C-alpha cells in the first residue's frame, strides 16, 4: 500500500512537467487539417510521455538507471522486493576464540558478528557472499604472536589485497582495508599465507585480543 501511495504521489508530481513539455521536431497539431494525422501525432505524443514517466519512475523506485517501470509489476512492489534491493549490505565479524595451526590457504573463520544485515556473511565458514554486484569496502585486523606471515583478501579464489602481520617477539596486530569491485554471488574471505600460524580471538570484553573482518556495500553497479 505504501508503494502504491508513493507511486501515485510521484505521478502527480511528474505528470504536469511532462504534460507541459513541447515537441520541437514535430509539426504543430493545430496546423494539420487531416483529422487522422492529428490523432496519430497526439497518440505518439501520449506514448512518448508515458514512456518518459515509466523510465523516471522506474529509476526513482529502484535507484537503477536502466530500470523501466513497465518491467515492474504491482505484485513485486507489494511484496517489498524493491525495498529489499535497496537495503544496505553491512557485516562486521570477529573471532570468538583463538586458533592455532592455521597454514597457507586456510580460511580464517570469524565466528561472531556485531552486525550482519541481510545475513550475507556466514559464520560457519568465514565467507561473505555478495548479494549484488558493486563496489565494496573490506577491512580486516589480525592479532597474532607466533611468527610473521601475510593475510590475503580472497574473491572467488583470487587474491585482491594482502597485509603483513609482523612478529616483533610478542603479540602484534596488522590491519588492512581495500575498496574493490565484486560481482553478485562472489565469495569473499580472509586466508593466511604462512605455516602453522596462531590467530587470537576472544570476546569484546576489556583485555581480550580480537581479530575482525568487516565489509560494506558502497555502491551497486
Short mmCIF file of C-alpha atoms in Angstrom, two decimals:
data_model
loop_
_atom_site.label_atom_id
_atom_site.label_comp_id
_atom_site.label_asym_id
_atom_site.label_seq_id
_atom_site.Cartn_x
_atom_site.Cartn_y
_atom_site.Cartn_z
CA UNK A 1 0.00 0.00 0.00
CA UNK A 2 2.82 2.41 0.84
CA UNK A 3 4.47 1.69 -2.53
CA UNK A 4 1.23 2.45 -4.36
CA UNK A 5 0.77 5.72 -2.45
CA UNK A 6 4.33 6.70 -3.36
CA UNK A 7 3.67 5.79 -6.99
CA UNK A 8 0.55 7.98 -7.14
CA UNK A 9 2.37 10.85 -5.47
CA UNK A 10 5.25 10.67 -7.93
CA UNK A 11 2.79 10.57 -10.85
CA UNK A 12 1.10 13.72 -9.55
CA UNK A 13 4.47 15.42 -9.22
CA UNK A 14 5.92 14.43 -12.58
CA UNK A 15 2.91 14.49 -14.89
CA UNK A 16 2.44 18.30 -15.02
CA UNK A 17 6.09 18.68 -16.04
CA UNK A 18 5.74 16.06 -18.76
CA UNK A 19 2.43 17.48 -19.95
CA UNK A 20 3.89 20.95 -20.24
CA UNK A 21 6.77 19.72 -22.45
CA UNK A 22 6.54 20.80 -26.13
CA UNK A 23 7.76 18.90 -29.16
CA UNK A 24 10.18 20.89 -31.26
CA UNK A 25 10.71 18.33 -34.01
CA UNK A 26 7.07 17.73 -34.95
CA UNK A 27 4.57 19.93 -36.77
CA UNK A 28 2.07 21.94 -34.74
CA UNK A 29 -1.06 19.82 -34.36
CA UNK A 30 -3.31 22.84 -34.90
CA UNK A 31 -1.80 23.41 -38.37
CA UNK A 32 -2.86 19.96 -39.60
CA UNK A 33 -6.17 19.64 -41.44
CA UNK A 34 -6.31 15.88 -41.61
CA UNK A 35 -8.07 14.57 -38.50
CA UNK A 36 -6.46 11.11 -38.63
CA UNK A 37 -2.98 12.62 -38.94
CA UNK A 38 -3.65 14.90 -35.99
CA UNK A 39 -4.92 11.95 -33.96
CA UNK A 40 -1.84 9.88 -34.83
CA UNK A 41 0.55 12.62 -33.72
CA UNK A 42 -1.37 13.13 -30.49
CA UNK A 43 -1.23 9.37 -29.83
CA UNK A 44 2.53 9.32 -30.43
CA UNK A 45 2.95 12.21 -28.01
CA UNK A 46 0.97 10.40 -25.31
CA UNK A 47 3.10 7.27 -25.73
CA UNK A 48 6.30 9.32 -25.61
CA UNK A 49 5.28 10.99 -22.38
CA UNK A 50 4.14 7.72 -20.82
CA UNK A 51 7.47 6.10 -21.71
CA UNK A 52 9.33 9.01 -20.13
CA UNK A 53 7.20 8.72 -16.99
CA UNK A 54 7.79 4.95 -16.76
CA UNK A 55 11.53 5.44 -17.11
CA UNK A 56 11.70 8.20 -14.49
CA UNK A 57 9.54 6.29 -12.00
CA UNK A 58 11.45 3.05 -12.55
CA UNK A 59 14.76 4.79 -11.87
CA UNK A 60 13.34 6.60 -8.84
CA UNK A 61 11.86 3.49 -7.22
CA UNK A 62 14.84 1.20 -7.79
CA UNK A 63 17.77 3.61 -7.89
CA UNK A 64 18.98 1.99 -11.12
CA UNK A 65 19.47 3.88 -14.35
CA UNK A 66 18.44 1.01 -16.61
CA UNK A 67 15.12 0.21 -14.93
CA UNK A 68 11.75 0.96 -16.54
CA UNK A 69 8.50 0.96 -14.60
CA UNK A 70 6.95 -1.17 -17.36
CA UNK A 71 9.25 -4.01 -16.31
CA UNK A 72 7.92 -3.99 -12.75
CA UNK A 73 4.58 -5.32 -11.59
CA UNK A 74 2.27 -4.47 -8.70
CA UNK A 75 2.93 -7.81 -7.02
CA UNK A 76 6.64 -7.05 -7.00
CA UNK A 77 6.03 -3.69 -5.35
CA UNK A 78 3.63 -5.14 -2.79
CA UNK A 79 5.99 -7.99 -1.95
CA UNK A 80 8.65 -5.47 -0.97
CA UNK A 81 11.28 -6.86 -3.34
CA UNK A 82 12.31 -3.34 -4.35
CA UNK A 83 12.73 -2.37 -0.71
CA UNK A 84 14.92 -5.42 -0.15
CA UNK A 85 17.15 -4.46 -3.07
CA UNK A 86 17.73 -1.05 -1.55
CA UNK A 87 18.60 -2.30 1.93
CA UNK A 88 22.22 -1.74 2.99
CA UNK A 89 24.71 -4.61 2.99
CA UNK A 90 26.94 -4.45 6.06
CA UNK A 91 28.72 -7.00 8.20
CA UNK A 92 31.27 -6.87 10.99
CA UNK A 93 32.56 -10.19 12.30
CA UNK A 94 35.08 -11.15 14.96
CA UNK A 95 36.95 -14.27 16.01
CA UNK A 96 35.40 -15.61 19.20
CA UNK A 97 38.29 -17.87 20.23
CA UNK A 98 41.97 -18.17 19.39
CA UNK A 99 43.08 -20.74 16.84
CA UNK A 100 46.46 -22.36 16.19
CA UNK A 101 47.93 -24.41 13.38
CA UNK A 102 46.48 -22.27 10.59
CA UNK A 103 48.51 -22.64 7.40
CA UNK A 104 48.59 -21.37 3.83
CA UNK A 105 45.24 -21.17 2.01
CA UNK A 106 43.27 -21.88 5.17
CA UNK A 107 40.28 -19.56 5.62
CA UNK A 108 40.18 -17.64 8.88
CA UNK A 109 36.74 -18.15 10.38
CA UNK A 110 35.28 -15.26 12.34
CA UNK A 111 32.57 -16.97 14.37
CA UNK A 112 30.77 -13.96 15.88
CA UNK A 113 29.16 -10.86 14.38
CA UNK A 114 28.47 -7.37 15.68
CA UNK A 115 26.19 -6.69 12.73
CA UNK A 116 25.22 -8.75 9.68
CA UNK A 117 22.47 -7.02 7.70
CA UNK A 118 20.97 -9.48 5.24
CA UNK A 119 23.00 -12.39 6.71
CA UNK A 120 25.36 -12.40 3.73
CA UNK A 121 28.36 -13.18 5.93
CA UNK A 122 28.43 -16.84 7.03
CA UNK A 123 29.92 -17.50 10.44
CA UNK A 124 30.09 -21.27 9.83
CA UNK A 125 32.81 -20.92 7.19
CA UNK A 126 34.01 -17.31 7.35
CA UNK A 127 32.78 -16.45 3.84
CA UNK A 128 30.84 -13.39 2.68
CA UNK A 129 28.66 -13.91 -0.42
CA UNK A 130 27.93 -10.71 -2.33
CA UNK A 131 24.15 -10.27 -2.83
CA UNK A 132 24.61 -7.72 -5.65
CA UNK A 133 27.38 -6.52 -7.95
CA UNK A 134 29.00 -3.28 -6.85
CA UNK A 135 31.84 -1.51 -5.09
CA UNK A 136 32.57 -2.88 -1.62
CA UNK A 137 34.91 -1.83 1.15
CA UNK A 138 36.51 -4.58 3.26
CA UNK A 139 38.61 -4.20 6.43
CA UNK A 140 40.33 -6.83 8.49
CA UNK A 141 42.55 -6.94 11.59
CA UNK A 142 44.58 -9.98 12.57
CA UNK A 143 46.21 -10.37 16.00
CA UNK A 144 48.99 -12.92 16.30
CA UNK A 145 52.07 -13.80 18.28
CA UNK A 146 53.68 -16.82 16.66
CA UNK A 147 55.71 -15.62 13.66
CA UNK A 148 55.40 -13.16 10.84
CA UNK A 149 53.09 -14.01 7.92
CA UNK A 150 50.68 -12.40 5.49
CA UNK A 151 46.92 -12.44 5.13
CA UNK A 152 45.02 -12.19 1.87
CA UNK A 153 41.61 -10.85 0.90
CA UNK A 154 40.28 -13.51 -1.46
CA UNK A 155 37.48 -13.08 -4.01
CA UNK A 156 36.41 -16.32 -5.68
CA UNK A 157 39.87 -17.82 -5.27
CA UNK A 158 41.83 -14.75 -6.41
CA UNK A 159 43.88 -12.61 -4.04
CA UNK A 160 42.69 -8.99 -4.30
CA UNK A 161 44.65 -7.49 -1.39
CA UNK A 162 47.11 -8.55 1.30
CA UNK A 163 48.54 -7.44 4.63
CA UNK A 164 51.74 -8.26 6.51
CA UNK A 165 51.47 -9.44 10.12
CA UNK A 166 54.81 -8.76 11.86
CA UNK A 167 56.35 -10.67 14.75
CA UNK A 168 58.48 -8.38 16.94
CA UNK A 169 58.89 -11.07 19.57
CA UNK A 170 55.47 -10.82 21.17
CA UNK A 171 51.83 -10.19 20.35
CA UNK A 172 51.22 -7.82 17.45
CA UNK A 173 48.45 -6.99 15.00
CA UNK A 174 48.01 -5.88 11.42
CA UNK A 175 45.08 -4.15 9.73
CA UNK A 176 44.26 -3.52 6.09
CA UNK A 177 41.47 -2.03 4.03
CA UNK A 178 40.55 -2.45 0.37
CA UNK A 179 37.86 -0.93 -1.86
CA UNK A 180 37.16 -3.25 -4.78
CA UNK A 181 34.52 -4.23 -7.31
CA UNK A 182 32.76 -7.51 -6.56
CA UNK A 183 30.25 -9.40 -8.69
CA UNK A 184 26.97 -10.84 -7.49
CA UNK A 185 27.42 -14.23 -5.77
CA UNK A 186 31.21 -13.81 -5.47
CA UNK A 187 32.66 -15.42 -2.34
CA UNK A 188 34.94 -13.22 -0.21
CA UNK A 189 37.12 -14.38 2.67
CA UNK A 190 40.41 -13.85 4.53
CA UNK A 191 43.10 -16.51 4.37
CA UNK A 192 46.62 -16.98 5.67
CA UNK A 193 49.85 -17.32 3.74
CA UNK A 194 52.18 -18.91 6.25
CA UNK A 195 52.84 -22.10 8.20
CA UNK A 196 51.13 -23.21 11.41
CA UNK A 197 50.17 -19.71 12.49
CA UNK A 198 48.32 -18.58 15.62
CA UNK A 199 45.42 -16.12 15.41
CA UNK A 200 43.99 -14.54 18.53
CA UNK A 201 40.28 -14.33 19.23
CA UNK A 202 38.05 -13.58 22.18
CA UNK A 203 35.05 -11.70 23.47
CA UNK A 204 34.76 -7.92 23.25
CA UNK A 205 35.47 -7.50 26.96
CA UNK A 206 38.46 -5.48 28.12
CA UNK A 207 41.81 -7.27 27.91
CA UNK A 208 40.96 -9.68 25.09
CA UNK A 209 42.69 -9.68 21.72
CA UNK A 210 40.28 -9.60 18.79
CA UNK A 211 40.73 -10.39 15.11
CA UNK A 212 37.99 -8.92 12.95
CA UNK A 213 36.65 -8.87 9.38
CA UNK A 214 34.16 -6.27 8.10
CA UNK A 215 32.58 -5.24 4.81
CA UNK A 216 30.07 -2.77 3.43
CA UNK A 217 28.45 -2.19 0.04
CA UNK A 218 29.28 1.35 -1.08
CA UNK A 219 27.55 1.43 -4.46
CA UNK A 220 25.74 -1.01 -6.74
CA UNK A 221 26.78 -1.41 -10.36
#
